[in-house]
Amino acid sequence: MANVNFQLLGSGNVNPGASTSFVWKNAPSKHVWAFSVEAKDVTGDDFLLGPVAFEITRVVYHLITPGNRRIEVVIKNSGSVASGYNLYSAMIGA
């Protein structure tokens, strides 16, 4: 039976128009991944200061050596205000 896992990979802040990347070292092999990003407030309040839009613009799987792999996820803030983000991963594996 397949194992399903959902987890928070990382979080941070991104200015409007800027991108950032998250590198997941030693990601498990023989899995299918899906990534999602959600906006979070950077002011400590419960509301955002304007329209926020995030894009996952690139996902790259790097096999450096057998047993040493990483996944790089690039996130872009295409909105008009600075915002925090949470990056999540859903995995299905044997």
mmCIF file with all atom_site columns, N, CA, C and O in Angstrom, residues 13-36:
data_model
loop_
_atom_site.group_PDB
_atom_site.id
_atom_site.type_symbol
_atom_site.label_atom_id
_atom_site.label_alt_id
_atom_site.label_comp_id
_atom_site.label_asym_id
_atom_site.label_entity_id
_atom_site.label_seq_id
_atom_site.pdbx_PDB_ins_code
_atom_site.Cartn_x
_atom_site.Cartn_y
_atom_site.Cartn_z
_atom_site.occupancy
_atom_site.B_iso_or_equiv
_atom_site.pdbx_formal_charge
_atom_site.auth_seq_id
_atom_site.auth_comp_id
_atom_site.auth_asym_id
_atom_site.auth_atom_id
_atom_site.pdbx_PDB_model_num
ATOM 1  N N  . ASN A 1 13 ? 10.046 35.066 3.724  1.00 0.00 ? 13 ASN A N  1
ATOM 2  C CA . ASN A 1 13 ? 9.421  36.292 3.231  1.00 0.00 ? 13 ASN A CA 1
ATOM 3  C C  . ASN A 1 13 ? 9.967  36.611 1.855  1.00 0.00 ? 13 ASN A C  1
ATOM 4  O O  . ASN A 1 13 ? 11.141 36.369 1.583  1.00 0.00 ? 13 ASN A O  1
ATOM 5  N N  . VAL A 1 14 ? 9.117  37.171 0.994  1.00 0.00 ? 14 VAL A N  1
ATOM 6  C CA . VAL A 1 14 ? 9.535  37.536 -0.361 1.00 0.00 ? 14 VAL A CA 1
ATOM 7  C C  . VAL A 1 14 ? 8.927  38.885 -0.715 1.00 0.00 ? 14 VAL A C  1
ATOM 8  O O  . VAL A 1 14 ? 7.722  39.098 -0.521 1.00 0.00 ? 14 VAL A O  1
ATOM 9  N N  . ASN A 1 15 ? 9.749  39.799 -1.243 1.00 0.00 ? 15 ASN A N  1
ATOM 10 C CA . ASN A 1 15 ? 9.270  41.100 -1.704 1.00 0.00 ? 15 ASN A CA 1
ATOM 11 C C  . ASN A 1 15 ? 8.543  40.955 -3.034 1.00 0.00 ? 15 ASN A C  1
ATOM 12 O O  . ASN A 1 15 ? 8.773  40.002 -3.772 1.00 0.00 ? 15 ASN A O  1
ATOM 13 N N  . PRO A 1 16 ? 7.679  41.931 -3.377 1.00 0.00 ? 16 PRO A N  1
ATOM 14 C CA . PRO A 1 16 ? 6.970  41.862 -4.658 1.00 0.00 ? 16 PRO A CA 1
ATOM 15 C C  . PRO A 1 16 ? 7.948  41.798 -5.836 1.00 0.00 ? 16 PRO A C  1
ATOM 16 O O  . PRO A 1 16 ? 8.933  42.524 -5.863 1.00 0.00 ? 16 PRO A O  1
ATOM 17 N N  . GLY A 1 17 ? 7.681  40.898 -6.753 1.00 0.00 ? 17 GLY A N  1
ATOM 18 C CA . GLY A 1 17 ? 8.505  40.754 -7.944 1.00 0.00 ? 17 GLY A CA 1
ATOM 19 C C  . GLY A 1 17 ? 9.758  39.922 -7.740 1.00 0.00 ? 17 GLY A C  1
ATOM 20 O O  . GLY A 1 17 ? 10.433 39.573 -8.693 1.00 0.00 ? 17 GLY A O  1
ATOM 21 N N  . ALA A 1 18 ? 10.073 39.589 -6.498 1.00 0.00 ? 18 ALA A N  1
ATOM 22 C CA . ALA A 1 18 ? 11.295 38.828 -6.206 1.00 0.00 ? 18 ALA A CA 1
ATOM 23 C C  . ALA A 1 18 ? 11.001 37.330 -6.149 1.00 0.00 ? 18 ALA A C  1
ATOM 24 O O  . ALA A 1 18 ? 9.860  36.917 -5.990 1.00 0.00 ? 18 ALA A O  1
ATOM 25 N N  . SER A 1 19 ? 12.059 36.563 -6.275 1.00 0.00 ? 19 SER A N  1
ATOM 26 C CA . SER A 1 19 ? 11.968 35.105 -6.167 1.00 0.00 ? 19 SER A CA 1
ATOM 27 C C  . SER A 1 19 ? 12.911 34.620 -5.085 1.00 0.00 ? 19 SER A C  1
ATOM 28 O O  . SER A 1 19 ? 13.887 35.283 -4.744 1.00 0.00 ? 19 SER A O  1
ATOM 29 N N  . THR A 1 20 ? 12.623 33.464 -4.574 1.00 0.00 ? 20 THR A N  1
ATOM 30 C CA . THR A 1 20 ? 13.502 32.791 -3.625 1.00 0.00 ? 20 THR A CA 1
ATOM 31 C C  . THR A 1 20 ? 13.462 31.305 -3.933 1.00 0.00 ? 20 THR A C  1
ATOM 32 O O  . THR A 1 20 ? 12.531 30.832 -4.586 1.00 0.00 ? 20 THR A O  1
ATOM 33 N N  . SER A 1 21 ? 14.469 30.589 -3.500 1.00 0.00 ? 21 SER A N  1
ATOM 34 C CA . SER A 1 21 ? 14.452 29.153 -3.745 1.00 0.00 ? 21 SER A CA 1
ATOM 35 C C  . SER A 1 21 ? 14.627 28.406 -2.427 1.00 0.00 ? 21 SER A C  1
ATOM 36 O O  . SER A 1 21 ? 15.262 28.891 -1.494 1.00 0.00 ? 21 SER A O  1
ATOM 37 N N  . PHE A 1 22 ? 14.028 27.251 -2.395 1.00 0.00 ? 22 PHE A N  1
ATOM 38 C CA . PHE A 1 22 ? 14.131 26.354 -1.254 1.00 0.00 ? 22 PHE A CA 1
ATOM 39 C C  . PHE A 1 22 ? 14.777 25.078 -1.760 1.00 0.00 ? 22 PHE A C  1
ATOM 40 O O  . PHE A 1 22 ? 14.363 24.540 -2.784 1.00 0.00 ? 22 PHE A O  1
ATOM 41 N N  . VAL A 1 23 ? 15.792 24.605 -1.058 1.00 0.00 ? 23 VAL A N  1
ATOM 42 C CA . VAL A 1 23 ? 16.479 23.377 -1.458 1.00 0.00 ? 23 VAL A CA 1
ATOM 43 C C  . VAL A 1 23 ? 16.217 22.321 -0.399 1.00 0.00 ? 23 VAL A C  1
ATOM 44 O O  . VAL A 1 23 ? 16.484 22.524 0.783  1.00 0.00 ? 23 VAL A O  1
ATOM 45 N N  . TRP A 1 24 ? 15.665 21.202 -0.844 1.00 0.00 ? 24 TRP A N  1
ATOM 46 C CA . TRP A 1 24 ? 15.372 20.059 0.013  1.00 0.00 ? 24 TRP A CA 1
ATOM 47 C C  . TRP A 1 24 ? 16.459 19.030 -0.238 1.00 0.00 ? 24 TRP A C  1
ATOM 48 O O  . TRP A 1 24 ? 16.489 18.383 -1.284 1.00 0.00 ? 24 TRP A O  1
ATOM 49 N N  . LYS A 1 25 ? 17.376 18.887 0.714  1.00 0.00 ? 25 LYS A N  1
ATOM 50 C CA . LYS A 1 25 ? 18.498 17.957 0.574  1.00 0.00 ? 25 LYS A CA 1
ATOM 51 C C  . LYS A 1 25 ? 18.071 16.557 0.986  1.00 0.00 ? 25 LYS A C  1
ATOM 52 O O  . LYS A 1 25 ? 17.331 16.379 1.943  1.00 0.00 ? 25 LYS A O  1
ATOM 53 N N  . ASN A 1 26 ? 18.577 15.595 0.257  1.00 0.00 ? 26 ASN A N  1
ATOM 54 C CA . ASN A 1 26 ? 18.305 14.172 0.514  1.00 0.00 ? 26 ASN A CA 1
ATOM 55 C C  . ASN A 1 26 ? 16.812 13.857 0.537  1.00 0.00 ? 26 ASN A C  1
ATOM 56 O O  . ASN A 1 26 ? 16.316 13.162 1.427  1.00 0.00 ? 26 ASN A O  1
ATOM 57 N N  . ALA A 1 27 ? 16.102 14.376 -0.433 1.00 0.00 ? 27 ALA A N  1
ATOM 58 C CA . ALA A 1 27 ? 14.681 14.044 -0.594 1.00 0.00 ? 27 ALA A CA 1
ATOM 59 C C  . ALA A 1 27 ? 14.558 12.543 -0.825 1.00 0.00 ? 27 ALA A C  1
ATOM 60 O O  . ALA A 1 27 ? 15.423 11.929 -1.450 1.00 0.00 ? 27 ALA A O  1
ATOM 61 N N  . PRO A 1 28 ? 13.503 11.930 -0.306 1.00 0.00 ? 28 PRO A N  1
ATOM 62 C CA . PRO A 1 28 ? 13.379 10.484 -0.473 1.00 0.00 ? 28 PRO A CA 1
ATOM 63 C C  . PRO A 1 28 ? 13.241 10.076 -1.944 1.00 0.00 ? 28 PRO A C  1
ATOM 64 O O  . PRO A 1 28 ? 12.652 10.805 -2.741 1.00 0.00 ? 28 PRO A O  1
ATOM 65 N N  . SER A 1 29 ? 13.795 8.936  -2.275 1.00 0.00 ? 29 SER A N  1
ATOM 66 C CA . SER A 1 29 ? 13.679 8.440  -3.647 1.00 0.00 ? 29 SER A CA 1
ATOM 67 C C  . SER A 1 29 ? 12.376 7.666  -3.810 1.00 0.00 ? 29 SER A C  1
ATOM 68 O O  . SER A 1 29 ? 11.706 7.336  -2.837 1.00 0.00 ? 29 SER A O  1
ATOM 69 N N  . LYS A 1 30 ? 12.045 7.371  -5.052 1.00 0.00 ? 30 LYS A N  1
ATOM 70 C CA . LYS A 1 30 ? 10.867 6.575  -5.417 1.00 0.00 ? 30 LYS A CA 1
ATOM 71 C C  . LYS A 1 30 ? 9.573  7.143  -4.844 1.00 0.00 ? 30 LYS A C  1
ATOM 72 O O  . LYS A 1 30 ? 8.756  6.422  -4.281 1.00 0.00 ? 30 LYS A O  1
ATOM 73 N N  . HIS A 1 31 ? 9.409  8.449  -4.978 1.00 0.00 ? 31 HIS A N  1
ATOM 74 C CA . HIS A 1 31 ? 8.202  9.145  -4.536 1.00 0.00 ? 31 HIS A CA 1
ATOM 75 C C  . HIS A 1 31 ? 7.685  10.041 -5.656 1.00 0.00 ? 31 HIS A C  1
ATOM 76 O O  . HIS A 1 31 ? 8.422  10.437 -6.547 1.00 0.00 ? 31 HIS A O  1
ATOM 77 N N  . VAL A 1 32 ? 6.437  10.382 -5.554 1.00 0.00 ? 32 VAL A N  1
ATOM 78 C CA . VAL A 1 32 ? 5.832  11.402 -6.402 1.00 0.00 ? 32 VAL A CA 1
ATOM 79 C C  . VAL A 1 32 ? 5.586  12.596 -5.499 1.00 0.00 ? 32 VAL A C  1
ATOM 80 O O  . VAL A 1 32 ? 5.036  12.452 -4.409 1.00 0.00 ? 32 VAL A O  1
ATOM 81 N N  . TRP A 1 33 ? 5.976  13.784 -5.945 1.00 0.00 ? 33 TRP A N  1
ATOM 82 C CA . TRP A 1 33 ? 5.841  14.986 -5.134 1.00 0.00 ? 33 TRP A CA 1
ATOM 83 C C  . TRP A 1 33 ? 4.874  15.973 -5.774 1.00 0.00 ? 33 TRP A C  1
ATOM 84 O O  . TRP A 1 33 ? 4.784  16.073 -6.996 1.00 0.00 ? 33 TRP A O  1
ATOM 85 N N  . ALA A 1 34 ? 4.216  16.718 -4.921 1.00 0.00 ? 34 ALA A N  1
ATOM 86 C CA . ALA A 1 34 ? 3.437  17.882 -5.336 1.00 0.00 ? 34 ALA A CA 1
ATOM 87 C C  . ALA A 1 34 ? 3.766  18.979 -4.334 1.00 0.00 ? 34 ALA A C  1
ATOM 88 O O  . ALA A 1 34 ? 3.920  18.715 -3.138 1.00 0.00 ? 34 ALA A O  1
ATOM 89 N N  . PHE A 1 35 ? 3.900  20.202 -4.820 1.00 0.00 ? 35 PHE A N  1
ATOM 90 C CA . PHE A 1 35 ? 4.257  21.319 -3.954 1.00 0.00 ? 35 PHE A CA 1
ATOM 91 C C  . PHE A 1 35 ? 3.164  22.368 -4.006 1.00 0.00 ? 35 PHE A C  1
ATOM 92 O O  . PHE A 1 35 ? 2.542  22.588 -5.046 1.00 0.00 ? 35 PHE A O  1
ATOM 93 N N  . SER A 1 36 ? 2.947  23.025 -2.877 1.00 0.00 ? 36 SER A N  1
ATOM 94 C CA . SER A 1 36 ? 2.002  24.143 -2.831 1.00 0.00 ? 36 SER A CA 1
ATOM 95 C C  . SER A 1 36 ? 2.581  25.226 -1.934 1.00 0.00 ? 36 SER A C  1
ATOM 96 O O  . SER A 1 36 ? 3.394  24.956 -1.048 1.00 0.00 ? 36 SER A O  1
#
